Amino acid sequence: MDPLLTAAGDRLAAYHERLAQLVGIDSGSGHLDGLREVADLVQTWCLTAGLAVEREPVTDPSGTPLGDVLIARRRGHGGRRILLAGHLDTVFPPGTAAARPFRVQDGRAYGPGVSDDKGGVLAGLAAIEVLATLGRAEYGELILVCTPDEEIGSPGSRAVLRTLGAEADVALCLECARDNGDLVSARKGVADVEITLRGRAAHAGIEPERGASALLAAARLTIALDALNGRWPGVTVNIGHLHAGDRPNVIADRARMLVDLRAWRPGEYDAALAEIRRLVAAPTVSGVDADLAVHAPTPPWQTGPGGHRLIELAEKVGAELGLSVSHTATGGCADANLLAEAGAAVLDGLGPVGGADHSPSEWLDLNSVVPRTALLAGLIGMVGRERDA
């Protein structure tokens, strides 16, 4: 058997134990106690593996604490700096770990965050341990970064990620592989758009003409925004939340909308966002005005020459291990987008195989842990031996 597969197999029991521990802790974005607890565990395991660890507290733009970014480093004897990127937060509220505890059934593990991204983070750590066991350190520096706010667009971690991405030669991202085993080679860009409309309240029966309905303006804007779907290839606009008014006998004087914009290409992303701004600036109800705020805008990530080379190397490592390696683009964004924007060559989906993310059915294929850990470790080694990627 290949030494990478053997060493990864030797780490499997520890992987299972660690996965159960992490999944058993609620660590939804903003749940500081849980995020601190999972970061403490990962820090302990990193220190045991011989990595130097630092923690950097981060906040959102309003100053609200979001937890710590954990950065673990290991020096090698090569020249290339390789970044492994994962996240510790989930989308699930406190109480989910108790209501839906970690379990294993028919070769799959279930529980909140088991695939997205606790399983991926642990695969990254396991790959580092595999390389250490085999005495392979062809890289110049290996860096594992774990963020606490990826699920909300990394508003606090962006500066850290951009610095690390700019310093890294390569970023290997630990989101789990698609449910068919594909790696991820491109992601859509995303903008979360918050729209506030302000009108005038009035009695709906006595003097409705004195009012200006923010609700009606929001309804018309909803139709106009939905019509943007299909205007550019791959661009989607989803109005995910609309709240307006409080009582049926009052003309609604306020409305709030939350809109999700996604696009494959930077030009189309910018054009769609500009059109949303134009529509918001021209409400269709007299007496209503509106403004918008764009939260955590994340640009599209498209594979460049460096990324294509990483795919070639992953395919080569897979062939050596007897694994078929394929890749795909996905509409979800991740920290990979920010690392690519910073200049790193990026490949994502390097965790084990998983699926049903963000749902009660989220799963991780435990049979994929050993081969995917070996693939990641082999890719790190091959990148470390490359002069250019």
PDB file of C-alpha atoms in Angstrom, residues 15 18-20 22-25 27 85-92 100 102-103 107-124 150-151 173-182 184 187 334 348-366 368-369 372:
ATOM      1  CA  TYR A  15      -9.909  11.498  13.209  1.00  0.00           C
ATOM      2  CA  ARG A  18     -11.864  14.351  17.077  1.00  0.00           C
ATOM      3  CA  LEU A  19     -14.798  14.627  14.680  1.00  0.00           C
ATOM      4  CA  ALA A  20     -17.220  13.449  17.352  1.00  0.00           C
ATOM      5  CA  LEU A  22     -16.037  18.954  17.373  1.00  0.00           C
ATOM      6  CA  VAL A  23     -19.497  18.099  16.054  1.00  0.00           C
ATOM      7  CA  GLY A  24     -20.696  17.744  19.648  1.00  0.00           C
ATOM      8  CA  ILE A  25     -20.047  21.445  20.263  1.00  0.00           C
ATOM      9  CA  SER A  27     -20.282  26.645  17.050  1.00  0.00           C
ATOM     10  CA  ALA A  85      -7.884  27.015   4.824  1.00  0.00           C
ATOM     11  CA  GLY A  86     -10.965  25.842   6.700  1.00  0.00           C
ATOM     12  CA  HIS A  87     -13.554  27.240   9.082  1.00  0.00           C
ATOM     13  CA  LEU A  88     -14.904  26.374  12.521  1.00  0.00           C
ATOM     14  CA  ASP A  89     -18.327  28.011  12.389  1.00  0.00           C
ATOM     15  CA  THR A  90     -21.569  26.387  11.274  1.00  0.00           C
ATOM     16  CA  VAL A  91     -24.995  27.705  10.281  1.00  0.00           C
ATOM     17  CA  PHE A  92     -26.765  26.006  13.191  1.00  0.00           C
ATOM     18  CA  ARG A 100     -29.123  16.220  16.727  1.00  0.00           C
ATOM     19  CA  PHE A 102     -23.106  13.119  16.285  1.00  0.00           C
ATOM     20  CA  ARG A 103     -23.872   9.639  15.040  1.00  0.00           C
ATOM     21  CA  GLY A 107     -20.406   4.379   6.945  1.00  0.00           C
ATOM     22  CA  ARG A 108     -21.591   7.957   7.202  1.00  0.00           C
ATOM     23  CA  ALA A 109     -21.216  10.433  10.043  1.00  0.00           C
ATOM     24  CA  TYR A 110     -24.048  12.851  10.774  1.00  0.00           C
ATOM     25  CA  GLY A 111     -24.314  15.998  12.864  1.00  0.00           C
ATOM     26  CA  PRO A 112     -24.160  19.799  12.639  1.00  0.00           C
ATOM     27  CA  GLY A 113     -21.056  20.874  10.747  1.00  0.00           C
ATOM     28  CA  VAL A 114     -19.814  17.331  10.175  1.00  0.00           C
ATOM     29  CA  SER A 115     -19.116  18.083   6.519  1.00  0.00           C
ATOM     30  CA  ASP A 116     -19.133  21.891   6.500  1.00  0.00           C
ATOM     31  CA  ASP A 117     -16.456  22.247   7.686  1.00  0.00           C
ATOM     32  CA  LYS A 118     -15.341  20.339  10.771  1.00  0.00           C
ATOM     33  CA  GLY A 119     -14.569  17.240   8.757  1.00  0.00           C
ATOM     34  CA  GLY A 120     -12.489  19.312   6.344  1.00  0.00           C
ATOM     35  CA  VAL A 121     -10.510  21.084   9.071  1.00  0.00           C
ATOM     36  CA  LEU A 122      -9.642  17.740  10.647  1.00  0.00           C
ATOM     37  CA  ALA A 123      -8.574  16.319   7.292  1.00  0.00           C
ATOM     38  CA  GLY A 124      -6.181  19.237   6.929  1.00  0.00           C
ATOM     39  CA  GLU A 150     -17.054  31.939   7.016  1.00  0.00           C
ATOM     40  CA  GLU A 151     -20.752  31.116   7.068  1.00  0.00           C
ATOM     41  CA  CYS A 173      -9.119  24.884   0.823  1.00  0.00           C
ATOM     42  CA  LEU A 174     -10.690  22.310   3.095  1.00  0.00           C
ATOM     43  CA  GLU A 175     -14.365  22.546   2.258  1.00  0.00           C
ATOM     44  CA  CYS A 176     -15.468  18.979   1.726  1.00  0.00           C
ATOM     45  CA  ALA A 177     -15.576  17.434  -1.725  1.00  0.00           C
ATOM     46  CA  ARG A 178     -18.926  17.449  -3.542  1.00  0.00           C
ATOM     47  CA  ASP A 179     -21.163  14.478  -2.839  1.00  0.00           C
ATOM     48  CA  ASN A 180     -19.896  12.772  -6.022  1.00  0.00           C
ATOM     49  CA  GLY A 181     -16.263  13.313  -4.965  1.00  0.00           C
ATOM     50  CA  ASP A 182     -15.511  16.323  -7.186  1.00  0.00           C
ATOM     51  CA  VAL A 184     -14.042  22.548  -6.463  1.00  0.00           C
ATOM     52  CA  ARG A 187     -17.136  29.522  -7.167  1.00  0.00           C
ATOM     53  CA  ALA A 334     -16.321  30.397   0.404  1.00  0.00           C
ATOM     54  CA  ASP A 348     -10.979  23.778  -3.015  1.00  0.00           C
ATOM     55  CA  GLY A 349     -13.035  20.748  -1.997  1.00  0.00           C
ATOM     56  CA  LEU A 350     -10.006  18.960  -0.555  1.00  0.00           C
ATOM     57  CA  GLY A 351     -11.787  17.647   2.519  1.00  0.00           C
ATOM     58  CA  PRO A 352     -13.498  14.239   2.632  1.00  0.00           C
ATOM     59  CA  VAL A 353     -16.660  13.593   0.621  1.00  0.00           C
ATOM     60  CA  GLY A 354     -19.830  15.034   2.160  1.00  0.00           C
ATOM     61  CA  GLY A 355     -23.205  16.486   1.361  1.00  0.00           C
ATOM     62  CA  ALA A 356     -26.541  17.999   2.433  1.00  0.00           C
ATOM     63  CA  ASP A 357     -24.677  20.946   3.963  1.00  0.00           C
ATOM     64  CA  HIS A 358     -26.727  23.432   5.996  1.00  0.00           C
ATOM     65  CA  SER A 359     -29.484  20.867   6.535  1.00  0.00           C
ATOM     66  CA  PRO A 360     -30.491  18.367   9.236  1.00  0.00           C
ATOM     67  CA  SER A 361     -29.310  15.591   6.885  1.00  0.00           C
ATOM     68  CA  GLU A 362     -25.699  16.813   6.582  1.00  0.00           C
ATOM     69  CA  TRP A 363     -23.367  13.847   6.205  1.00  0.00           C
ATOM     70  CA  LEU A 364     -19.720  12.869   5.798  1.00  0.00           C
ATOM     71  CA  ASP A 365     -18.541   9.695   4.074  1.00  0.00           C
ATOM     72  CA  LEU A 366     -16.170   8.109   6.584  1.00  0.00           C
ATOM     73  CA  SER A 368     -13.493   8.748   2.052  1.00  0.00           C
ATOM     74  CA  VAL A 369     -11.427  10.079   4.960  1.00  0.00           C
ATOM     75  CA  ARG A 372      -8.854  12.090   0.726  1.00  0.00           C
TER      76      ARG A 372
END
